[in-house]
Short mmCIF file of C-alpha atoms in Angstrom, two decimals:
data_model
loop_
_atom_site.label_atom_id
_atom_site.label_comp_id
_atom_site.label_asym_id
_atom_site.label_seq_id
_atom_site.Cartn_x
_atom_site.Cartn_y
_atom_site.Cartn_z
CA MET A 1 -50.93 10.50 45.66
CA ILE A 2 -51.52 7.53 43.28
CA CYS A 3 -50.52 4.32 43.84
CA GLY A 4 -47.76 2.40 42.13
CA MET A 5 -50.44 -0.05 40.37
CA VAL A 6 -52.47 2.79 38.33
CA LEU A 7 -49.00 4.51 37.62
CA ARG A 8 -47.97 0.57 36.56
CA GLU A 9 -51.40 0.55 34.47
CA VAL A 10 -51.12 4.02 32.83
CA TYR A 11 -47.30 3.34 32.03
CA ASP A 12 -48.65 -0.27 30.14
CA ARG A 13 -51.31 1.46 27.94
CA LEU A 14 -48.31 4.64 27.17
CA THR A 15 -45.78 2.08 25.95
CA MET A 16 -48.04 -1.17 24.80
CA ALA A 17 -49.10 1.27 22.16
CA ALA A 18 -46.47 2.23 20.87
CA SER A 19 -44.90 -1.12 21.14
CA PRO A 20 -46.54 -3.92 21.77
CA SER A 21 -43.70 -6.30 22.66
CA LEU A 22 -41.93 -4.40 25.32
CA LYS A 23 -42.32 -5.44 28.79
CA VAL A 24 -40.67 -3.64 32.31
CA THR A 25 -39.72 -4.73 35.12
CA LEU A 26 -38.20 -2.91 38.17
CA ARG A 27 -34.84 -4.35 39.87
CA VAL A 28 -32.43 -3.19 42.69
CA LYS A 29 -28.73 -3.61 42.95
CA ASP A 30 -26.96 -2.70 46.39
CA GLN A 31 -23.29 -1.94 44.96
CA GLY A 32 -22.32 -0.63 48.52
CA GLY A 33 -23.96 2.89 47.86
CA GLY A 34 -27.48 1.79 48.67
CA PRO A 35 -30.35 0.23 46.75
CA VAL A 36 -30.94 1.82 42.75
CA ILE A 37 -33.79 1.08 41.25
CA TYR A 38 -33.17 0.02 37.12
CA ALA A 39 -35.71 -0.62 34.76
CA ARG A 40 -35.23 -4.07 32.67
CA PHE A 41 -36.50 -4.53 29.38
CA ARG A 42 -36.00 -5.58 25.97
CA TRP A 43 -34.79 -3.60 22.99
CA GLY A 44 -33.80 -5.37 20.19
CA ALA A 45 -31.97 -8.65 20.88
CA SER A 46 -30.50 -7.90 24.39
CA HIS A 47 -31.57 -6.19 27.98
CA ALA A 48 -31.86 -3.29 28.72
CA GLU A 49 -31.49 -2.15 32.03
CA PRO A 50 -31.01 2.22 32.84
CA ALA A 51 -30.38 3.30 36.46
CA LEU A 52 -33.65 5.09 37.39
CA GLY A 53 -32.02 6.45 40.80
CA ARG A 54 -31.72 5.25 44.32
CA GLY A 55 -34.36 4.01 46.00
CA TRP A 56 -36.18 4.57 49.44
CA LEU A 57 -35.93 0.62 50.08
CA VAL A 58 -34.83 -2.38 52.92
CA PRO A 59 -34.99 -5.47 53.08
CA SER A 60 -37.65 -7.54 52.94
CA ALA A 61 -36.63 -8.20 56.95
CA SER A 62 -35.82 -5.11 57.78
CA GLU A 63 -37.04 -3.55 60.90
CA LEU A 64 -37.55 -0.69 58.96
CA ALA A 65 -39.84 -1.77 56.24
CA LYS A 66 -42.71 -0.20 55.75
CA PRO A 67 -46.38 -2.86 56.47
CA ARG A 68 -48.07 -3.64 53.29
CA GLY A 69 -45.09 -1.29 51.79
CA ARG A 70 -44.78 -1.88 47.68
CA ALA A 71 -41.65 -4.32 46.72
CA ILE A 72 -39.39 -5.40 44.20
CA GLY A 73 -37.82 -8.29 44.51
CA GLY A 74 -36.31 -8.56 47.92
CA TRP A 75 -36.29 -4.99 48.30
CA VAL A 76 -39.54 -3.34 50.51
CA GLU A 77 -40.07 0.53 50.44
CA ARG A 78 -39.10 2.36 54.14
CA ARG A 79 -41.06 3.82 56.58
CA GLY A 80 -41.63 7.42 55.87
CA ARG A 81 -41.87 9.95 53.50
CA ALA A 82 -39.16 9.72 50.56
CA PRO A 83 -36.55 12.70 50.81
CA GLU A 84 -36.13 14.71 47.89
CA GLY A 85 -33.88 12.97 45.20
CA ILE A 86 -34.79 9.37 46.54
CA LEU A 87 -37.51 7.27 44.57
CA SER A 88 -40.49 5.25 46.42
CA VAL A 89 -41.47 1.98 43.46
CA GLY A 90 -44.76 4.74 42.32
CA GLY A 91 -41.94 7.33 41.75
CA ALA A 92 -39.19 4.82 39.85
CA TRP A 93 -42.44 4.24 37.72
CA GLN A 94 -43.55 7.70 36.87
CA LEU A 95 -39.47 7.43 35.55
CA VAL A 96 -39.98 4.86 33.53
CA PRO A 97 -41.77 6.45 30.26
CA GLU A 98 -38.86 9.05 30.10
CA ALA A 99 -35.93 6.49 30.79
CA ILE A 100 -37.32 3.96 27.54
CA ASP A 101 -37.27 7.25 25.56
CA ARG A 102 -33.89 9.01 26.72
CA TYR A 103 -32.34 4.72 26.22
CA ALA A 104 -34.03 5.03 22.97
CA ARG A 105 -32.01 8.48 21.23
CA ARG A 106 -28.56 6.44 23.39
CA ALA A 107 -29.75 3.47 21.07
CA GLU A 108 -31.12 5.33 17.52
CA HIS A 109 -27.82 7.54 18.20
CA GLU A 110 -25.94 4.31 18.38
CA ALA A 111 -27.17 3.06 15.42
CA LYS A 112 -26.64 5.63 13.13
CA ARG A 113 -22.73 5.36 14.76
CA CYS A 114 -22.62 2.11 13.43
CA ALA A 115 -24.24 2.64 10.51
CA GLU A 116 -21.44 5.64 9.22
CA GLU A 117 -18.70 2.54 10.35
CA ALA A 118 -20.31 0.13 8.38
CA ARG A 119 -20.41 2.59 4.92
CA PRO A 120 -16.59 4.54 6.17
CA ARG A 121 -15.65 7.16 3.87
CA LEU A 122 -13.49 7.24 1.32
CA ARG A 123 -10.02 8.61 3.51
CA ASP A 124 -10.55 5.94 6.33
CA ALA A 125 -11.31 3.03 3.87
CA VAL A 126 -8.35 3.83 1.44
CA ASP A 127 -6.50 4.10 4.85
CA ARG A 128 -7.54 -0.03 5.67
CA TRP A 129 -7.21 -1.39 2.90
CA LEU A 130 -3.27 0.43 2.30
CA ALA A 131 -2.86 -0.95 6.29
CA ALA A 132 -4.27 -4.01 5.26
CA ARG A 133 -1.08 -4.62 1.91
CA LYS A 134 1.48 -3.91 3.63
CA GLU A 135 1.16 -6.89 6.43
CA ASP A 136 1.00 -10.40 5.21
CA ASP A 137 -2.40 -11.65 5.29
CA ALA A 138 -2.83 -14.57 8.77
CA ASN A 139 -5.05 -16.83 6.04
CA GLY A 140 -2.08 -16.41 3.23
CA GLU A 141 -3.71 -14.88 0.57
CA HIS A 142 -1.28 -12.58 0.05
CA GLU A 143 1.80 -11.38 0.87
CA ALA A 144 3.08 -7.53 2.04
CA TRP A 145 3.71 -4.93 -0.79
CA LYS A 146 7.64 -4.05 -1.08
CA HIS A 147 8.73 -1.12 0.43
CA ALA A 148 8.70 0.36 -3.00
CA HIS A 149 5.47 -1.31 -4.44
CA ALA A 150 3.76 0.22 -1.22
CA LYS A 151 5.07 4.24 -1.60
CA ASN A 152 3.97 4.38 -5.13
CA MET A 153 0.43 2.62 -3.82
CA THR A 154 0.15 4.49 -1.01
CA SER A 155 0.96 7.61 -3.61
CA TYR A 156 -1.68 6.69 -6.25
CA ALA A 157 -4.22 6.04 -3.82
CA HIS A 158 -3.90 9.07 -2.03
CA ARG A 159 -4.56 10.59 -4.86
CA VAL A 160 -7.32 9.12 -6.10
CA ALA A 161 -9.36 9.76 -2.46
CA ARG A 162 -8.06 13.67 -2.58
CA GLU A 163 -9.74 13.75 -6.24
CA LEU A 164 -12.78 12.13 -5.71
CA GLY A 165 -13.53 12.93 -2.30
CA ALA A 166 -12.68 12.13 0.58
CA ASP A 167 -15.35 12.89 2.43
CA ARG A 168 -17.55 11.15 0.54
CA HIS A 169 -19.19 7.90 1.87
CA ILE A 170 -17.00 4.99 -1.22
CA ASP A 171 -20.41 2.88 -1.68
CA THR A 172 -22.10 6.16 -3.51
CA LEU A 173 -18.71 5.59 -6.38
CA GLU A 174 -20.49 4.80 -9.50
CA ALA A 175 -18.89 2.94 -12.40
CA ALA A 176 -19.71 6.15 -14.48
CA GLU A 177 -18.17 8.56 -12.32
CA LEU A 178 -15.06 6.33 -12.26
CA ARG A 179 -14.94 6.21 -16.06
CA ARG A 180 -14.83 10.01 -16.43
CA TRP A 181 -12.64 10.90 -14.24
CA LEU A 182 -9.79 8.00 -15.43
CA ALA A 183 -10.90 9.35 -19.58
CA GLU A 184 -11.42 13.11 -18.60
CA ASP A 185 -10.42 14.23 -14.74
CA LEU A 186 -7.36 12.68 -14.59
CA LYS A 187 -4.47 14.47 -15.38
CA PRO A 188 -0.25 14.03 -15.34
CA MET A 189 1.61 15.71 -12.38
CA ARG A 190 4.95 17.12 -11.17
CA ASN A 191 5.10 18.68 -7.72
CA GLY A 192 1.92 19.12 -7.00
CA LYS A 193 1.42 20.74 -10.69
CA VAL A 194 -0.48 19.76 -13.77
CA LEU A 195 1.21 19.09 -16.41
CA ASP A 196 0.71 20.66 -19.63
CA GLN A 197 0.65 17.52 -21.52
CA PRO A 198 -2.32 14.26 -22.38
CA THR A 199 -2.33 11.59 -20.34
CA SER A 200 -1.22 8.21 -21.27
CA ARG A 201 -3.35 4.90 -21.57
CA LYS A 202 -0.14 3.70 -19.36
CA MET A 203 -1.17 5.68 -16.62
CA ARG A 204 -5.03 5.40 -16.99
CA SER A 205 -4.05 1.33 -16.66
CA THR A 206 -2.09 2.55 -13.78
CA TYR A 207 -5.29 3.96 -12.17
CA ALA A 208 -7.44 1.59 -12.95
CA GLN A 209 -5.88 -1.42 -11.54
CA VAL A 210 -6.00 0.92 -7.96
CA LEU A 211 -9.03 1.01 -8.27
CA ALA A 212 -9.78 -1.98 -9.17
CA GLY A 213 -7.64 -3.31 -6.40
CA PHE A 214 -9.37 -1.06 -3.68
CA PHE A 215 -12.85 -1.76 -4.76
CA ALA A 216 -11.93 -5.44 -4.40
CA TYR A 217 -10.86 -5.28 -1.17
CA ALA A 218 -14.06 -2.90 -0.39
CA LEU A 219 -16.56 -6.00 -1.64
CA ALA A 220 -15.10 -8.66 -0.03
CA GLN A 221 -15.24 -6.04 3.89
CA GLY A 222 -18.55 -5.55 3.09
CA TRP A 223 -18.84 -2.24 2.40
CA VAL A 224 -19.99 -2.03 -1.63
CA SER A 225 -22.84 -4.24 -2.20
CA ALA A 226 -21.67 -4.60 -6.07
CA ASP A 227 -17.71 -3.76 -7.39
CA PRO A 228 -17.89 -0.15 -10.04
CA THR A 229 -14.77 -1.05 -11.11
CA LEU A 230 -16.03 -4.29 -13.13
CA GLU A 231 -18.14 -1.24 -15.57
CA VAL A 232 -14.80 0.33 -15.85
CA PRO A 233 -12.38 -0.26 -18.53
CA ALA A 234 -9.42 -1.58 -17.62
CA TYR A 235 -7.04 0.87 -20.33
CA ARG A 236 -3.84 -2.29 -20.69
CA SER A 237 -1.66 -1.39 -23.60
CA ARG A 238 -1.50 -3.93 -26.78
CA ARG A 239 0.21 -6.82 -25.18
CA LYS A 240 3.75 -6.77 -26.71
CA ARG A 241 4.26 -9.86 -28.78
CA SER A 242 7.43 -12.39 -28.17
CA ASP A 243 9.40 -11.52 -31.20
CA ASP A 244 8.39 -7.84 -31.29
CA PRO A 245 11.79 -5.92 -30.94
CA LEU A 246 12.76 -3.81 -28.59
CA ARG A 247 12.92 -0.01 -29.38
CA ARG A 248 16.32 1.20 -30.38
CA GLU A 249 16.00 3.75 -27.77
CA GLU A 250 15.08 0.96 -24.97
CA TYR A 251 19.14 -0.51 -25.12
CA LEU A 252 22.83 0.63 -25.88
CA THR A 253 24.64 -0.63 -28.03
CA LYS A 254 28.29 -2.59 -27.41
CA PRO A 255 29.61 0.61 -29.43
CA GLU A 256 27.60 2.75 -27.14
CA LEU A 257 27.96 1.14 -24.29
CA ARG A 258 31.80 1.84 -24.40
CA ARG A 259 31.77 5.45 -25.67
CA ALA A 260 29.40 6.22 -22.55
CA LEU A 261 31.80 4.22 -20.06
CA ALA A 262 35.50 6.00 -21.04
CA GLN A 263 33.37 9.46 -20.77
CA LEU A 264 32.47 8.87 -17.52
CA ARG A 265 36.34 7.36 -16.61
CA ARG A 266 37.44 10.74 -17.95
CA GLY A 267 34.43 12.93 -16.59
CA ASP A 268 32.02 15.79 -17.10
CA ARG A 269 31.46 18.25 -14.30
CA SER A 270 27.98 19.54 -16.31
CA GLY A 271 26.55 16.17 -14.53
CA ALA A 272 28.72 16.57 -11.10
CA ALA A 273 25.89 15.87 -8.26
CA ARG A 274 27.49 19.55 -7.16
CA PRO A 275 28.16 21.97 -9.45
CA GLY A 276 31.17 22.94 -8.61
CA ARG A 277 33.17 20.29 -7.48
CA LYS A 278 35.67 17.68 -9.06
CA ARG A 279 35.12 14.66 -9.31
CA SER A 280 38.40 12.21 -8.73
CA SER A 281 39.61 9.60 -10.77
CA ARG A 282 38.62 7.02 -8.44
CA GLU A 283 35.05 8.46 -8.52
CA ARG A 284 35.25 8.44 -12.15
CA GLU A 285 36.54 5.08 -12.49
CA GLN A 286 33.56 3.80 -9.82
CA ASP A 287 31.23 5.31 -12.00
CA ALA A 288 32.45 3.31 -14.94
CA ILE A 289 32.16 0.10 -13.25
CA VAL A 290 28.61 0.18 -11.40
CA ILE A 291 27.46 0.94 -15.12
CA MET A 292 29.32 -1.34 -16.23
CA THR A 293 28.14 -4.28 -13.64
CA MET A 294 24.49 -3.21 -14.44
CA ALA A 295 25.29 -3.22 -18.83
CA MET A 296 27.23 -6.30 -18.54
CA ALA A 297 25.62 -8.31 -15.81
CA GLY A 298 21.71 -7.28 -16.33
CA LEU A 299 21.36 -5.78 -12.42
CA ARG A 300 18.96 -3.37 -11.79
CA PRO A 301 20.42 -0.07 -10.60
CA GLY A 302 19.15 -0.90 -7.09
CA GLU A 303 20.54 -4.22 -7.75
CA ALA A 304 23.82 -2.56 -7.73
CA ILE A 305 23.80 0.04 -5.45
CA ALA A 306 22.92 -2.48 -2.53
CA LEU A 307 26.12 -4.82 -4.24
CA ARG A 308 27.83 -5.74 -1.15
CA TRP A 309 31.50 -7.60 -1.32
CA GLU A 310 30.79 -10.37 0.05
CA HIS A 311 28.49 -10.83 -2.63
CA ILE A 312 31.12 -11.63 -5.25
CA ASP A 313 32.54 -14.46 -5.40
CA CYS A 314 35.99 -14.28 -7.21
CA ARG A 315 36.89 -17.56 -7.59
CA ALA A 316 33.84 -19.09 -8.87
CA LYS A 317 32.81 -15.90 -11.10
CA VAL A 318 29.85 -14.69 -10.18
CA ILE A 319 27.72 -12.28 -8.43
CA ARG A 320 25.69 -13.26 -6.20
CA VAL A 321 22.42 -10.41 -6.03
CA VAL A 322 20.53 -10.94 -2.76
CA ASP A 323 19.45 -6.70 -1.82
CA SER A 324 18.17 -4.18 -3.46
CA ARG A 325 18.55 -0.64 -2.61
CA THR A 326 14.93 2.14 -3.75
CA MET A 327 13.42 4.52 -2.39
CA GLY A 328 15.52 4.39 0.60
CA VAL A 329 15.40 1.04 1.93
CA THR A 330 17.73 -1.82 1.19
CA ASP A 331 15.16 -5.45 0.44
CA THR A 332 14.96 -7.79 -2.03
CA PRO A 333 15.13 -7.86 -5.38
CA LYS A 334 12.09 -7.01 -7.56
CA SER A 335 11.39 -10.37 -8.46
CA GLY A 336 11.51 -11.29 -4.08
CA SER A 337 14.39 -13.51 -4.07
CA GLY A 338 17.84 -13.41 -5.15
CA ARG A 339 20.00 -14.74 -7.88
CA THR A 340 23.56 -15.74 -9.20
CA VAL A 341 25.10 -14.39 -12.45
CA PRO A 342 28.34 -14.44 -13.84
CA MET A 343 30.38 -12.30 -13.95
CA CYS A 344 32.93 -11.87 -16.85
CA ASP A 345 36.50 -11.05 -16.71
CA GLU A 346 35.91 -7.85 -17.61
CA ILE A 347 34.02 -6.53 -14.36
CA ALA A 348 35.93 -8.86 -12.17
CA GLN A 349 39.45 -6.97 -13.43
CA ALA A 350 37.03 -3.50 -12.83
CA LEU A 351 36.45 -4.71 -9.34
CA GLU A 352 39.70 -6.06 -8.56
CA ARG A 353 41.09 -2.28 -9.27
CA LEU A 354 38.28 -0.68 -7.18
CA LYS A 355 38.71 -2.67 -4.35
CA THR A 356 42.35 -1.71 -4.14
CA ARG A 357 41.22 1.84 -1.94
CA LYS A 358 42.48 1.98 1.18
CA TRP A 359 38.60 1.54 2.92
CA PHE A 360 35.40 -0.27 3.02
CA VAL A 361 36.97 -3.20 1.52
CA GLY A 362 35.62 -5.65 3.96
CA PRO A 363 32.95 -8.04 3.85
CA THR A 364 30.08 -6.33 4.30
CA ASP A 365 30.88 -2.78 3.09
CA LEU A 366 29.35 -1.57 -0.26
CA VAL A 367 30.73 -1.81 -3.28
CA PHE A 368 30.15 1.41 -4.61
CA VAL A 369 30.50 3.94 -2.04
CA GLY A 370 29.57 7.79 -1.52
CA ARG A 371 32.82 9.42 0.21
CA THR A 372 31.85 7.95 3.90
CA GLY A 373 30.72 4.21 2.71
CA ALA A 374 27.17 4.98 2.61
CA HIS A 375 25.04 4.43 -0.48
CA ILE A 376 25.54 6.53 -3.85
CA ASP A 377 22.83 8.59 -4.41
CA LYS A 378 20.80 6.96 -8.10
CA ASP A 379 20.04 10.35 -8.76
CA ASP A 380 23.10 11.64 -8.50
CA LEU A 381 24.86 8.57 -11.37
CA ALA A 382 22.02 8.88 -13.72
CA LYS A 383 22.87 12.39 -14.14
CA ARG A 384 26.58 11.89 -14.67
CA PHE A 385 25.54 9.02 -16.89
CA THR A 386 22.80 10.84 -19.12
CA ALA A 387 25.71 13.86 -19.07
CA ALA A 388 28.16 11.37 -20.63
CA GLN A 389 25.95 10.41 -23.13
CA LYS A 390 25.23 13.51 -24.77
CA THR A 391 28.98 14.39 -24.19
CA SER A 392 29.44 10.84 -26.56
CA GLY A 393 27.45 11.83 -29.48
CA ILE A 394 24.70 9.58 -27.48
CA ALA A 395 21.23 12.18 -29.25
CA LEU A 396 19.08 9.84 -26.61
CA PRO A 397 20.31 9.43 -23.36
CA ARG A 398 18.88 5.98 -22.01
CA GLU A 399 17.75 5.51 -18.21
CA LEU A 400 20.23 3.44 -15.78
CA ARG A 401 17.05 0.92 -16.10
CA GLN A 402 17.60 0.11 -19.31
CA MET A 403 21.03 -1.19 -19.04
CA ARG A 404 19.32 -4.83 -18.42
CA ASN A 405 18.12 -4.25 -21.58
CA THR A 406 21.42 -4.00 -23.17
CA PHE A 407 22.31 -6.59 -21.73
CA GLY A 408 19.25 -8.77 -22.84
CA THR A 409 19.95 -8.04 -26.15
CA VAL A 410 23.51 -8.03 -26.11
CA CYS A 411 23.26 -11.35 -24.85
CA ALA A 412 20.77 -12.62 -27.34
CA ALA A 413 22.21 -11.02 -30.30
CA GLU A 414 25.53 -13.54 -29.59
CA GLY A 415 22.81 -16.61 -29.43
CA ILE A 416 22.49 -17.79 -25.66
CA PRO A 417 19.41 -19.54 -25.23
CA LEU A 418 16.36 -17.78 -23.73
CA ARG A 419 16.57 -20.18 -20.94
CA THR A 420 19.53 -18.73 -19.19
CA ILE A 421 19.12 -15.20 -20.15
CA GLN A 422 15.41 -15.76 -18.14
CA GLN A 423 17.89 -17.41 -15.44
CA TRP A 424 20.44 -14.52 -15.30
CA MET A 425 18.14 -11.46 -15.41
CA GLY A 426 15.83 -13.52 -13.06
CA HIS A 427 12.60 -12.78 -14.58
CA ALA A 428 9.56 -14.71 -13.13
CA SER A 429 8.36 -15.56 -16.99
CA ILE A 430 9.80 -16.61 -20.05
CA THR A 431 7.22 -14.77 -21.59
CA THR A 432 9.21 -11.33 -20.25
CA THR A 433 13.12 -12.52 -21.91
CA GLU A 434 11.23 -13.23 -24.30
CA ILE A 435 11.35 -9.52 -25.82
CA TYR A 436 15.01 -10.64 -26.81
CA ALA A 437 13.71 -13.27 -29.30
CA SER A 438 13.65 -11.16 -31.99
CA PHE A 439 18.31 -10.33 -31.78
CA MET A 440 19.07 -14.05 -31.77
CA PRO A 441 20.69 -15.20 -34.80
CA ARG A 442 18.68 -16.54 -37.96
CA ASP A 443 21.01 -17.49 -39.84
CA GLN A 444 19.26 -21.18 -40.03
CA ASP A 445 15.84 -19.67 -40.76
CA ALA A 446 16.97 -17.90 -43.49
CA ALA A 447 18.87 -20.45 -44.83
CA VAL A 448 15.29 -22.67 -45.10
CA ILE A 449 13.47 -19.71 -46.29
CA GLY A 450 16.28 -19.54 -49.52
CA ALA A 451 16.30 -23.10 -50.03
CA ALA A 452 12.40 -23.25 -49.94
CA PHE A 453 12.64 -20.59 -52.91
CA ALA A 454 15.53 -21.36 -55.06
#
């Protein structure tokens, strides 16, 4: 048998040639099942200690210790020949090169796995970004997305991952590819089918913002070394000037609103949610009142649908907007906080008539209800409103959300200050309210110009 020292010298020559800094020692541990020999060496920034196998060893003070037997720490080879599968000290040294090789392969595999995790694939990276933005940031850097916004962003981000390659590493995406996708490959879709119409600048702007938000997060996480979206156009539309009037198809005039409300009260079966079922006079009256509340109090559709009787203050003649119903979830209004808006006599009287129903008139009950007391269906209401507008002679029917535009234009045309309209409509910035500035009376301005040219 080749002595252990000779084996050690041979091993040292082999390993030192490959890695001059690699120094190996043997250790013995007994955790109740007998002594086990380990090879110990430094690997990178830590120590490795792979097991070699059970050792033919006894404590150095044991009577079974072999005279002049080779030792490892406080353990010495025992008398007799080592049984098959049990290691002597020399046998342990013979296994060291194989153990190092096996450990090196495992370490290399682990390093590759860590590298893969450091370079996440697009699908996983998108999911991690969405999960982070759906929760409040622990450091207060951002608030969680509202439900409706989170749902939309999830749809946009998943489409980005699907069309750019969900299984590719995100650091392989370059600015030129993103520009080409936005400019040429991005197509409008509905229900999974590509529509035969051009891609709008607004749509490109939306997806450019999604990409910018995602890559900003990826850069902060260290997944990419540079943000490719910095070289991608934002596709923002020309900013609307404060004195630019709304287009005519974005609001209803007062006569048009009155005709549409009258038609809603008369009813139109072609706009019913369930064709063939005739709506009762009370249901038709409720349709008219909910549209009136949007148009004459400036409520968003979700805010009107979520309105409860406890939010109606008849003594103060105000409506307190505290909730909004969007995509099946009740949350705070779009601005993130509530507001109080005046309730004109016409709305107050209409709500008093609505409250004469037998059911669902408690403080926590909804003001506008379906047949079972649940929230009304916004899509069904929109269909009935569209049908009523067409029947009343409005060639281009307005959407429910455009009733807020009706409120803003009428209030501005009557000379109500923009700051007051801003408070009533809950705009975060006066810049948003200034789109109604062109409807403000300009009698004094006209008189000044007339005098200038007199």
